[in-house]
Coordinates of C-alpha atoms in Angstrom, one line a residue:
M1 CA -54.1 58.1 17.0
E2 CA -51.4 56.6 19.1
K3 CA -51.0 58.4 22.5
K4 CA -47.7 60.3 22.8
I5 CA -45.5 58.7 25.5
T6 CA -44.7 61.3 28.2
N7 CA -42.7 59.1 30.5
F8 CA -40.1 57.8 28.1
T9 CA -36.6 57.8 29.7
N10 CA -34.1 57.9 26.9
D11 CA -31.2 56.2 28.7
I12 CA -33.4 53.3 29.8
H13 CA -35.8 52.7 27.0
N14 CA -33.9 53.7 23.8
D15 CA -32.5 50.5 22.3
D16 CA -30.9 52.4 19.3
Y17 CA -28.8 54.7 21.4
A18 CA -25.5 53.6 19.7
L19 CA -26.8 54.9 16.3
N20 CA -26.1 58.4 17.6
F21 CA -22.4 57.6 17.8
M22 CA -21.6 56.4 14.3
N23 CA -20.7 59.7 12.6
P24 CA -18.2 61.1 12.0
F25 CA -16.8 57.6 11.0
Y26 CA -13.1 57.5 10.7
D27 CA -11.8 55.1 8.1
A28 CA -8.8 54.8 5.8
E29 CA -9.8 58.0 4.0
S30 CA -8.9 59.9 7.1
M31 CA -5.4 58.5 7.4
I32 CA -2.4 60.9 7.4
C33 CA 1.3 60.2 6.7
D34 CA 2.9 61.0 10.0
S35 CA 6.4 59.6 9.4
G36 CA 9.0 62.1 10.6
R37 CA 6.4 64.4 12.1
E38 CA 6.6 65.8 15.6
K39 CA 4.1 64.0 17.8
E40 CA 3.0 64.8 21.4
K41 CA 2.2 61.5 23.2
L42 CA -0.8 61.3 25.5
D43 CA 0.4 57.9 26.8
G44 CA 0.6 57.2 30.5
M45 CA -2.0 56.8 33.2
W46 CA -5.6 57.3 32.3
N47 CA -8.7 57.0 34.5
F48 CA -10.7 53.9 33.7
S49 CA -13.9 52.0 34.5
T50 CA -15.6 49.1 33.0
D51 CA -19.1 50.1 31.6
Q52 CA -20.9 46.8 31.2
Y53 CA -24.3 48.4 30.3
D54 CA -22.7 51.1 28.1
Y55 CA -23.9 54.0 30.2
C56 CA -21.3 56.4 29.1
L57 CA -23.2 56.4 25.8
R58 CA -26.7 55.7 27.1
G59 CA -26.6 58.2 29.9
K60 CA -24.4 60.7 28.2
W61 CA -21.7 60.7 30.9
Y62 CA -19.4 62.5 28.4
E63 CA -21.5 65.7 28.7
E64 CA -20.6 66.0 32.4
N65 CA -24.0 67.5 33.3
Y66 CA -23.7 68.3 37.0
Y67 CA -26.7 70.7 37.2
N68 CA -30.2 70.9 35.7
K69 CA -31.6 73.9 33.9
D70 CA -32.6 75.5 37.3
G71 CA -29.1 75.2 38.7
L72 CA -29.9 72.3 41.0
T73 CA -27.3 69.6 41.6
L74 CA -27.9 66.4 39.7
P75 CA -26.9 62.9 40.9
R76 CA -24.4 61.1 38.7
D77 CA -23.1 57.6 38.3
Y78 CA -19.5 58.5 37.4
D79 CA -16.5 60.4 38.9
F80 CA -14.0 60.4 36.1
D81 CA -11.1 61.9 38.0
D82 CA -11.6 59.6 41.0
W83 CA -11.6 56.4 38.9
E84 CA -8.7 54.0 39.2
T85 CA -5.9 54.5 36.7
L86 CA -4.6 52.1 34.0
K87 CA -1.6 52.4 31.7
V88 CA -2.0 53.4 28.1
P89 CA -1.0 51.8 25.9
G90 CA -2.2 48.7 27.6
V91 CA -5.1 46.2 27.9
W92 CA -7.4 46.1 30.9
N93 CA -7.1 42.3 31.1
T94 CA -3.6 42.2 32.4
Q95 CA -3.7 45.3 34.7
K96 CA -6.3 44.1 37.2
A97 CA -7.2 40.5 38.0
E98 CA -11.0 41.3 38.1
Y99 CA -10.9 42.4 34.4
F100 CA -9.0 39.4 33.0
Y101 CA -12.1 37.9 31.2
Y102 CA -14.1 41.2 30.9
E103 CA -15.6 41.8 27.5
G104 CA -17.6 44.9 26.7
P105 CA -17.3 48.7 26.9
G106 CA -14.5 50.2 28.9
V107 CA -14.3 54.0 29.5
Y108 CA -10.9 55.7 29.5
T109 CA -10.5 59.4 30.3
R110 CA -7.8 61.9 31.1
R111 CA -7.1 65.7 30.9
F112 CA -4.5 67.4 28.8
F113 CA -3.5 71.0 28.0
Y114 CA -3.2 72.5 24.5
E115 CA -1.7 75.7 23.2
N116 CA -2.0 76.7 19.5
H117 CA 1.5 77.1 17.9
G118 CA 0.3 78.3 14.6
E119 CA -1.1 75.0 13.3
S120 CA -4.2 75.0 11.2
K121 CA -5.3 71.4 11.9
V122 CA -4.9 69.1 14.8
V123 CA -5.6 65.3 14.8
L124 CA -5.4 62.7 17.5
K125 CA -3.8 59.5 16.2
F126 CA -4.8 56.3 17.9
G127 CA -2.4 53.5 17.0
A128 CA -5.2 51.0 17.8
V129 CA -8.2 50.7 20.1
Y130 CA -9.8 47.3 20.5
Y131 CA -12.3 46.9 18.9
N132 CA -14.9 49.6 18.4
A133 CA -13.8 53.1 19.5
R134 CA -15.8 56.2 20.2
I135 CA -13.9 59.4 21.0
F136 CA -15.3 62.3 22.9
L137 CA -13.5 65.7 23.5
N138 CA -14.8 68.3 25.9
G139 CA -18.3 66.9 26.0
V140 CA -18.7 66.5 22.2
F141 CA -18.7 63.2 20.2
A142 CA -15.6 63.5 18.0
G143 CA -15.7 60.2 16.0
F144 CA -16.1 56.5 15.7
H145 CA -13.7 53.8 14.4
R146 CA -14.1 50.0 14.1
G147 CA -11.3 47.5 13.7
G148 CA -9.0 46.8 16.7
S149 CA -5.6 46.6 15.1
T150 CA -5.2 49.5 12.7
P151 CA -4.6 53.2 13.3
F152 CA -7.1 56.0 12.9
Y153 CA -6.9 59.8 13.0
V154 CA -9.5 62.0 14.6
D155 CA -9.8 65.7 13.6
V156 CA -10.2 67.6 16.9
T157 CA -9.2 71.1 15.5
K158 CA -12.6 72.8 16.4
L159 CA -13.0 71.0 19.7
L160 CA -9.7 71.8 21.4
R161 CA -9.5 74.2 24.4
K162 CA -6.7 75.3 26.6
E163 CA -7.7 72.5 29.1
N164 CA -9.3 69.4 27.6
R165 CA -11.0 66.2 28.7
I166 CA -10.8 63.3 26.4
I167 CA -13.0 60.2 26.8
V168 CA -12.5 57.0 24.8
V169 CA -15.1 54.2 25.0
A170 CA -13.3 51.0 23.9
D171 CA -15.6 48.1 23.2
N172 CA -14.2 44.6 22.7
E173 CA -17.5 42.7 22.6
R174 CA -17.3 39.9 20.1
R175 CA -20.0 40.2 17.3
R176 CA -21.0 37.9 14.5
T177 CA -20.5 40.5 11.8
Q178 CA -17.1 41.8 13.0
L179 CA -13.6 40.9 12.0
P180 CA -12.6 38.8 13.8
S181 CA -16.0 37.2 14.5
I182 CA -17.3 35.6 17.7
N183 CA -15.1 32.5 17.5
T184 CA -11.3 32.7 17.5
D185 CA -8.3 30.8 18.9
W186 CA -6.7 33.7 20.7
F187 CA -7.5 35.9 23.7
N188 CA -10.0 38.8 23.2
Y189 CA -8.0 41.6 24.8
G190 CA -9.6 45.1 25.3
G191 CA -8.4 48.6 25.7
I192 CA -6.3 51.3 24.1
T193 CA -3.6 49.0 23.0
R194 CA -1.2 51.4 21.2
S195 CA -0.1 55.0 21.6
V196 CA -2.3 58.0 21.5
E197 CA -0.6 61.0 19.9
L198 CA -1.5 64.6 19.1
I199 CA -0.3 65.8 15.7
R200 CA -0.2 69.4 14.5
L201 CA -0.6 70.1 10.8
P202 CA -0.2 73.2 8.7
K203 CA -2.8 74.6 6.3
A204 CA -1.3 72.7 3.4
Y205 CA 0.1 69.3 4.3
I206 CA 1.2 66.0 2.9
K207 CA -1.5 63.4 3.5
Q208 CA 0.0 60.3 1.8
F209 CA 3.5 59.5 0.6
S210 CA 4.9 56.3 -0.8
I211 CA 8.1 55.4 -2.7
H212 CA 9.3 52.0 -3.9
L213 CA 11.7 50.4 -6.3
G214 CA 10.0 50.2 -9.7
K215 CA 9.6 47.1 -11.8
E216 CA 12.0 46.7 -14.8
D217 CA 11.4 49.5 -17.4
S218 CA 8.5 50.7 -15.3
C219 CA 9.1 54.3 -16.5
A220 CA 11.4 54.0 -19.5
K221 CA 9.7 57.0 -21.2
E222 CA 10.1 59.1 -18.1
K223 CA 13.8 58.1 -17.7
S224 CA 14.4 59.1 -21.2
A225 CA 12.6 62.4 -20.9
L226 CA 14.3 63.4 -17.6
G227 CA 17.7 63.1 -19.3
K228 CA 19.5 64.6 -16.3
S229 CA 18.7 61.5 -14.2
S230 CA 20.8 58.4 -14.5
G231 CA 21.0 55.1 -12.7
T232 CA 20.4 51.5 -13.0
D233 CA 17.2 51.4 -11.0
T234 CA 13.8 53.1 -11.1
L235 CA 12.1 54.7 -8.1
D236 CA 8.4 55.4 -8.2
A237 CA 7.0 58.0 -5.8
F238 CA 3.4 59.1 -5.0
I239 CA 2.2 62.1 -3.1
Q240 CA -1.2 63.2 -2.0
A241 CA -1.6 66.6 -0.3
E242 CA -4.5 68.4 1.3
L243 CA -4.9 72.1 0.8
P244 CA -7.7 74.7 1.4
S245 CA -10.5 74.3 -1.1
D246 CA -10.1 77.8 -2.4
Y247 CA -6.4 77.4 -3.3
K248 CA -5.9 78.0 -7.0
G249 CA -2.2 78.1 -7.4
T250 CA 0.6 75.6 -8.3
V251 CA 1.6 72.9 -5.8
S252 CA 5.0 71.3 -6.0
V253 CA 6.8 68.5 -4.3
K254 CA 10.5 67.8 -3.9
I255 CA 11.8 64.3 -3.1
R256 CA 15.3 64.2 -1.4
I257 CA 17.5 61.2 -0.9
P258 CA 20.7 62.8 0.6
E259 CA 22.8 59.6 0.6
L260 CA 22.3 59.3 -3.2
K261 CA 22.7 63.1 -3.6
Q262 CA 19.4 63.0 -5.4
E263 CA 16.6 65.6 -5.6
E264 CA 13.5 65.2 -7.8
S265 CA 10.7 67.7 -8.2
F266 CA 7.3 67.5 -9.7
A267 CA 3.9 69.2 -9.6
L268 CA 0.6 68.0 -8.1
E269 CA -2.8 68.4 -9.6
R270 CA -6.2 68.6 -7.9
D271 CA -8.1 65.3 -8.2
Q272 CA -11.8 64.5 -8.2
E273 CA -11.8 64.3 -4.4
G274 CA -10.4 67.8 -4.1
L275 CA -6.9 66.6 -3.0
F276 CA -3.7 67.3 -4.8
T277 CA -2.0 64.2 -6.1
G278 CA 1.0 63.4 -8.3
K279 CA 3.5 60.7 -9.3
I280 CA 7.1 60.7 -10.4
C281 CA 9.3 58.0 -11.8
F282 CA 13.1 58.6 -11.8
A283 CA 16.3 56.7 -12.3
A284 CA 18.7 56.0 -9.4
T285 CA 21.2 53.5 -8.3
V286 CA 20.3 52.0 -5.0
E287 CA 21.7 49.3 -2.7
K288 CA 19.0 46.6 -2.5
W289 CA 17.4 45.8 0.8
S290 CA 17.4 42.2 1.9
P291 CA 17.4 40.2 5.1
E292 CA 21.2 39.8 4.8
N293 CA 21.7 43.5 4.0
P294 CA 18.8 45.6 5.5
K295 CA 19.9 48.9 3.8
L296 CA 17.7 51.9 4.5
Y297 CA 17.8 55.4 3.0
K298 CA 16.6 58.6 4.6
V299 CA 13.9 59.9 2.2
T300 CA 12.2 63.3 2.6
A301 CA 9.2 64.7 0.8
E302 CA 8.7 68.5 0.9
L303 CA 5.6 70.4 -0.1
F304 CA 5.7 73.8 -1.7
L305 CA 3.1 76.3 -2.7
G306 CA 4.0 77.7 -6.1
D307 CA 6.4 76.6 -8.8
I308 CA 9.5 75.3 -7.0
N309 CA 11.6 75.9 -10.1
A310 CA 10.6 79.5 -10.3
S311 CA 11.4 80.2 -6.6
K312 CA 14.1 77.8 -5.5
D313 CA 14.6 79.5 -2.2
A314 CA 11.0 79.3 -1.1
P315 CA 10.5 77.4 2.2
A316 CA 8.6 74.2 2.3
C317 CA 5.1 74.5 3.9
D318 CA 5.3 70.8 5.0
S319 CA 7.5 67.8 5.0
V320 CA 7.6 64.2 6.0
S321 CA 10.6 61.8 6.2
D322 CA 11.1 58.1 6.5
D323 CA 13.9 55.4 6.5
I324 CA 13.0 53.3 3.5
G325 CA 14.5 50.2 1.9
F326 CA 14.2 49.4 -1.8
R327 CA 13.7 45.8 -3.0
T328 CA 11.6 43.9 -5.5
I329 CA 9.5 40.8 -4.8
E330 CA 7.7 38.7 -7.4
V331 CA 6.7 35.1 -8.3
K332 CA 8.2 33.4 -11.3
D333 CA 8.2 29.8 -12.4
G334 CA 6.9 28.6 -9.0
K335 CA 9.6 30.5 -7.1
I336 CA 9.5 33.5 -4.8
I337 CA 12.0 36.0 -6.2
L338 CA 13.6 38.7 -4.1
N339 CA 15.8 41.2 -5.9
G340 CA 16.0 38.9 -8.9
R341 CA 17.0 35.8 -6.9
A342 CA 14.9 32.9 -5.7
I343 CA 14.5 32.8 -1.9
Y344 CA 13.1 30.2 0.4
L345 CA 11.1 31.6 3.3
N346 CA 12.5 30.2 6.5
G347 CA 9.6 31.4 8.7
V348 CA 7.8 31.3 11.9
A349 CA 4.3 32.6 12.9
C350 CA 3.8 35.0 15.8
H351 CA 0.9 36.4 17.7
E352 CA 0.9 40.0 19.1
E353 CA 1.0 39.0 22.8
S354 CA 3.3 39.0 25.8
A355 CA 2.8 37.5 29.2
P356 CA 2.8 40.8 31.1
N357 CA 1.3 43.1 28.5
G358 CA -1.2 41.0 26.5
K359 CA -1.9 42.6 23.1
A360 CA -0.1 45.8 24.1
V361 CA 3.3 44.4 23.1
T362 CA 6.2 46.9 23.7
K363 CA 8.8 47.8 21.2
E364 CA 11.4 46.0 23.2
E365 CA 9.3 42.8 23.3
A366 CA 8.7 43.0 19.5
E367 CA 12.5 43.4 19.0
E368 CA 13.1 40.4 21.2
N369 CA 10.7 38.3 19.1
I370 CA 12.6 39.2 15.9
R371 CA 15.9 38.4 17.6
I372 CA 14.7 34.9 18.6
A373 CA 13.3 34.2 15.2
K374 CA 16.7 35.1 13.6
E375 CA 18.4 33.0 16.2
M376 CA 16.3 30.1 14.9
G377 CA 17.5 30.8 11.4
C378 CA 14.4 32.7 10.1
N379 CA 14.4 35.2 7.4
F380 CA 10.6 35.5 7.5
M381 CA 7.8 35.9 10.0
R382 CA 4.0 35.6 9.6
L383 CA 2.3 38.2 11.8
A384 CA -0.9 36.4 12.6
H385 CA -3.9 36.9 12.5
Y386 CA -4.4 40.7 12.4
P387 CA -2.2 43.8 11.9
H388 CA 0.5 44.0 14.6
N389 CA 2.0 47.3 15.9
E390 CA 3.6 49.3 13.1
D391 CA 6.8 49.2 15.3
V392 CA 7.2 45.6 14.2
A393 CA 7.5 46.4 10.5
R394 CA 9.9 49.2 11.2
L395 CA 12.1 46.9 13.4
A396 CA 11.9 44.3 10.7
D397 CA 13.2 46.9 8.2
K398 CA 16.2 47.6 10.4
M399 CA 16.9 44.1 11.6
G400 CA 16.4 42.4 8.3
I401 CA 13.5 40.0 8.3
L402 CA 10.6 39.6 5.8
L403 CA 7.0 39.8 6.9
W404 CA 3.6 38.4 6.0
E405 CA 0.9 40.8 7.3
E406 CA -2.7 39.8 7.7
I407 CA -6.2 41.0 8.4
P408 CA -8.5 39.0 10.7
V409 CA -10.8 37.3 8.1
Y410 CA -10.8 34.3 10.4
W411 CA -13.3 31.6 11.2
L412 CA -17.1 32.0 11.1
I413 CA -17.1 35.2 9.0
A414 CA -20.4 36.7 7.8
F415 CA -19.4 36.5 4.2
K416 CA -22.9 37.4 2.9
N417 CA -22.9 40.7 4.9
E418 CA -21.8 43.6 2.8
D419 CA -21.1 45.7 5.9
T420 CA -18.7 43.0 7.1
Y421 CA -16.9 43.1 3.7
K422 CA -16.6 46.9 4.0
D423 CA -15.0 46.4 7.4
A424 CA -12.5 43.9 6.0
E425 CA -11.7 46.1 3.0
N426 CA -11.1 49.1 5.3
Q427 CA -8.9 47.2 7.7
L428 CA -6.9 46.0 4.7
T429 CA -6.6 49.5 3.3
E430 CA -5.5 51.0 6.6
L431 CA -2.8 48.3 6.9
I432 CA -1.5 48.8 3.4
L433 CA -1.5 52.6 3.7
R434 CA 0.3 52.3 7.1
D435 CA 3.1 49.9 5.9
R436 CA 3.5 50.3 2.2
N437 CA 6.9 52.0 2.7
R438 CA 8.2 49.0 4.7
A439 CA 10.6 46.9 2.6
S440 CA 10.3 44.0 5.0
V441 CA 6.6 43.5 4.2
I442 CA 6.4 41.2 1.1
I443 CA 2.9 39.6 1.6
W444 CA -0.5 40.9 2.3
S445 CA -2.7 38.1 3.6
V446 CA -6.5 38.4 3.1
G447 CA -7.4 35.7 5.7
N448 CA -7.0 32.4 7.4
E449 CA -8.7 29.0 7.5
N450 CA -12.1 29.6 5.8
P451 CA -13.9 26.8 3.9
D452 CA -14.1 27.1 0.2
T453 CA -17.7 28.3 -0.3
D454 CA -19.1 30.5 -3.0
D455 CA -19.7 33.4 -0.5
R456 CA -16.2 33.1 0.9
L457 CA -14.7 33.0 -2.6
S458 CA -16.6 36.2 -3.6
F459 CA -15.6 38.0 -0.3
M460 CA -11.9 37.0 -0.2
S461 CA -11.3 37.3 -4.0
R462 CA -12.6 40.9 -3.8
L463 CA -10.1 41.6 -1.0
A464 CA -7.2 40.0 -3.0
L465 CA -8.0 42.2 -6.0
H466 CA -8.3 45.2 -3.8
A467 CA -4.9 44.6 -2.3
K468 CA -3.4 44.3 -5.8
K469 CA -5.1 47.5 -6.9
L470 CA -3.7 49.4 -3.9
D471 CA -0.2 47.9 -4.0
D472 CA 1.1 45.9 -7.0
T473 CA 4.6 45.8 -5.5
R474 CA 3.9 43.0 -3.1
L475 CA 2.5 39.5 -3.1
V476 CA -1.0 38.5 -2.0
S477 CA -1.8 35.3 -0.1
A478 CA -4.1 33.6 2.3
A479 CA -3.8 30.7 4.7
C480 CA -5.9 28.0 3.1
L481 CA -7.3 24.7 4.4
V482 CA -6.5 21.2 2.9
D483 CA -9.0 19.8 0.6
T484 CA -9.7 16.7 2.8
V485 CA -12.2 15.2 0.4
H486 CA -9.7 14.8 -2.5
L487 CA -6.6 15.0 -0.2
K488 CA -4.8 17.7 -2.2
I489 CA -4.0 21.4 -2.3
A490 CA -7.0 22.7 -4.0
D491 CA -8.9 26.0 -3.2
R492 CA -10.7 28.2 -5.7
L493 CA -9.2 31.3 -4.0
E494 CA -5.8 30.2 -5.3
A495 CA -6.6 31.8 -8.7
Y496 CA -6.5 35.2 -7.0
L497 CA -3.3 34.6 -5.0
D498 CA 0.4 34.9 -5.8
V499 CA 1.5 32.6 -3.0
I500 CA -0.6 29.7 -1.6
G501 CA -0.6 29.5 2.1
L502 CA -1.4 26.0 3.5
N503 CA -2.3 25.2 7.1
E504 CA -1.9 21.5 7.9
Y505 CA -1.4 19.6 11.2
Y506 CA -0.6 16.0 10.1
G507 CA 0.7 14.1 13.1
W508 CA -1.4 16.2 15.4
Y509 CA -5.1 17.0 14.6
N510 CA -4.9 14.3 12.0
P511 CA -2.7 11.7 13.6
D512 CA -2.3 9.7 10.4
F513 CA 0.9 11.4 9.2
E514 CA 1.1 9.2 6.1
Q515 CA -1.7 11.2 4.6
L516 CA 0.7 14.2 4.3
P517 CA 3.0 12.6 1.7
Q518 CA -0.1 11.4 -0.2
L519 CA -1.4 15.0 -0.1
M520 CA 1.8 16.3 -1.6
A521 CA 1.8 13.6 -4.3
N522 CA -1.8 14.4 -5.2
S523 CA -1.0 18.1 -5.6
N524 CA 0.5 20.0 -8.5
P525 CA 0.1 23.7 -7.7
S526 CA 1.0 26.2 -10.3
K527 CA 2.1 28.7 -7.7
P528 CA 4.6 28.6 -4.8
V529 CA 3.3 27.1 -1.6
V530 CA 4.2 28.3 1.9
I531 CA 3.3 25.9 4.7
S532 CA 1.7 28.7 6.7
E533 CA 1.0 26.5 9.8
F534 CA 2.0 23.1 11.1
G535 CA 3.0 21.9 14.6
A536 CA 1.9 20.3 17.8
D537 CA 1.2 21.2 21.4
A538 CA 3.8 20.7 24.1
L539 CA 3.9 21.6 27.8
S540 CA 7.1 23.4 28.4
G541 CA 9.6 21.1 30.2
H542 CA 7.3 18.1 30.0
Y543 CA 8.8 15.0 28.3
G544 CA 7.7 11.5 27.5
T545 CA 7.5 9.1 24.5
I546 CA 6.9 10.2 20.9
D547 CA 3.3 9.0 21.1
Q548 CA 2.5 10.9 24.3
K549 CA 0.5 14.0 23.3
G550 CA 1.4 17.3 25.0
T551 CA 5.1 16.4 25.6
E552 CA 8.1 18.1 24.0
T553 CA 9.2 14.7 22.9
C554 CA 6.0 14.2 20.8
Q555 CA 6.2 17.7 19.4
E556 CA 9.9 17.2 18.4
Y557 CA 9.0 14.0 16.7
I558 CA 6.3 15.6 14.6
Y559 CA 8.6 18.4 13.6
K560 CA 11.2 16.0 12.5
K561 CA 8.8 14.1 10.3
Q562 CA 7.4 17.3 8.9
T563 CA 10.7 18.9 8.0
E564 CA 12.0 15.7 6.5
L565 CA 9.1 15.7 4.0
F566 CA 9.4 19.5 3.3
S567 CA 12.9 19.0 2.0
R568 CA 11.6 16.7 -0.7
I569 CA 8.8 18.8 -2.1
S570 CA 9.8 21.2 -4.8
F571 CA 6.7 23.4 -4.8
I572 CA 7.1 24.2 -1.1
Q573 CA 8.9 27.6 -1.1
G574 CA 8.6 28.4 2.6
T575 CA 7.6 27.0 6.0
C576 CA 6.1 28.8 8.9
P577 CA 5.7 26.6 12.1
W578 CA 2.9 27.5 14.5
I579 CA 4.0 29.3 16.6
L580 CA 7.0 31.2 18.1
F581 CA 5.8 31.1 21.7
D582 CA 2.8 29.9 23.7
F583 CA -0.1 32.3 24.0
R584 CA -3.5 32.7 25.8
T585 CA -6.7 31.3 24.4
P586 CA -9.8 30.5 26.5
R587 CA -10.8 27.5 24.2
R588 CA -7.7 25.4 25.2
M589 CA -8.4 23.9 28.6
S590 CA -6.6 20.5 28.6
A591 CA -4.3 19.4 31.4
W592 CA -1.2 20.7 29.5
Q593 CA -2.8 23.8 28.0
K594 CA -4.7 25.4 30.9
G595 CA -5.9 28.4 28.9
R596 CA -2.9 28.5 26.6
N597 CA -2.2 27.4 23.0
T598 CA 1.0 25.5 23.8
K599 CA 2.2 24.9 20.2
G600 CA 4.9 27.5 20.8
L601 CA 8.5 26.7 20.1
L602 CA 9.2 28.7 23.3
S603 CA 7.3 28.9 26.6
E604 CA 4.9 31.8 27.1
D605 CA 7.6 33.9 28.9
K606 CA 10.1 33.0 26.2
K607 CA 12.6 31.7 28.7
H608 CA 12.5 28.1 27.6
R609 CA 13.3 26.8 24.1
K610 CA 11.5 23.6 23.4
L611 CA 13.1 20.7 21.6
A612 CA 11.2 21.5 18.4
F613 CA 12.9 24.9 18.3
Y614 CA 16.2 23.2 17.7
V615 CA 14.7 21.0 15.0
M616 CA 13.7 24.1 13.1
Q617 CA 17.0 25.8 13.8
D618 CA 18.8 22.8 12.3
F619 CA 16.5 22.6 9.3
Y620 CA 16.9 26.3 8.4
R621 CA 20.7 26.2 8.9
K622 CA 21.0 23.2 6.6
R623 CA 18.8 24.5 3.9
G624 CA 19.8 28.2 4.0
S625 CA 17.8 30.9 2.2
S626 CA 18.2 29.7 -1.3
S627 CA 15.1 28.3 -3.0
D628 CA 17.3 25.9 -5.1
K629 CA 18.5 23.8 -2.2

């Protein structure tokens, strides 16, 4: 019989300590529609410390045990309220020089007050924490989330007190089975990168709400049956509501669009998960959203207990509202069709980064990026290589620019690992649920630059099918690699995509530019192609000959040759140069890069427009947005 160990010290010898902090696990199922809801921000200055050995978890700092069972004072390795302060939202890398390259756990904490105002449920919304997040409230583990670029909602109803301490352990360590994996081409920022907000909910509340312009004759029977509704368009709405498990009565919803003088009501029914869900399809006449005319309507969804028709004066028990544009997007005969007309995607790629704030890009900085893209002549942006802040899509709705949104299935993915797939599917689901009411978003991308293997095909085709199942009103794509063996556009994943993304760097990584015309001649894709990446590095303000790598002159020359070819290829239906502005990446250490990817059309601080910027501006102005030019 093995002798029982009597001197085991848990915080030192337990290698599986993290397993105690996996549940509750907050994923897409916990998401809540918060558009139009009142929110109380917990942004501002938080106390912070790096925690390289993960002792907040190992040593249970979150319990704040200052005395033993006999009342004697215990030593401790933390002083939460005496720690330095960092800004939230923010990344630790840009706020203190010593933390610039730090990877691992970082502990954030602050105090806040709470008074119950009659709400039945309270959640904390985290816009994003990079990458793994463990949340503690008043000494109790409240939940775990993985994925550094999508929101999650933590139920803290039973943990709140009048005065509260919240602790967030943010861990940006790169791991082989995560998404992204251990090798990327951007900087691995860490921290609470987006807002933290307290949301109060009633006993019965709307959990999910979506509405979009339906496809032609999508509800012909419903339009006929409604009779009272008339219009040239069809709007499809979906509601999911959460009510107490013992509620047995009727649940109704009213959709209001005041500008259209339209109100539509319908009943919800309890589904297999115990939630109340319902759909309605109704006729309306709407002004279509487009980059030239970014028309938005205020749409409100109200939840009622009981039959709304029997008691028309009954107050709503909950409501959400949003500014929503209505448009259609499809692929037909090799073209991308927006609102029934072929459109060429004049695009540019963009990372979520700024020189002063890293990944915690402000709303003002995001707005500046869109303005610069439009100045260049863009009607489209590729948000690479992970979900950007939800502010970007809302700004794009208002400012009129189309978006490609992506999840970080990027380089060296553990395609055989089912848990990695679940992570990818959840990040995709959270992104779609977050942005499915955004008219600007027309493409969900399931990944970037992965070789065409059997495991990758299985992994990414499942994601493509999942995206279509969740949202059939948008297109699905991925940024694919060139088939360099046969020198053609050929990838088995294309069978599952609506639009083929193609990353190619002829003239740069492959200096033999003449292979690009041959590639195009060898290819005959049945679907529209968007050149999702092309370009060359250039040190801002550095010039030379067209053959001198790293100069603006060389970059400009490559852009001219690329765009001249694009104009002649009919199956190319969009172009997306890499990238809008220079950004940080530790793998780029040449004399002209110095820790930056310098393929930007602008300098890192966005104050200098490189020569290639004007090449793209001229190209887009000449060709316009019509696919037929």
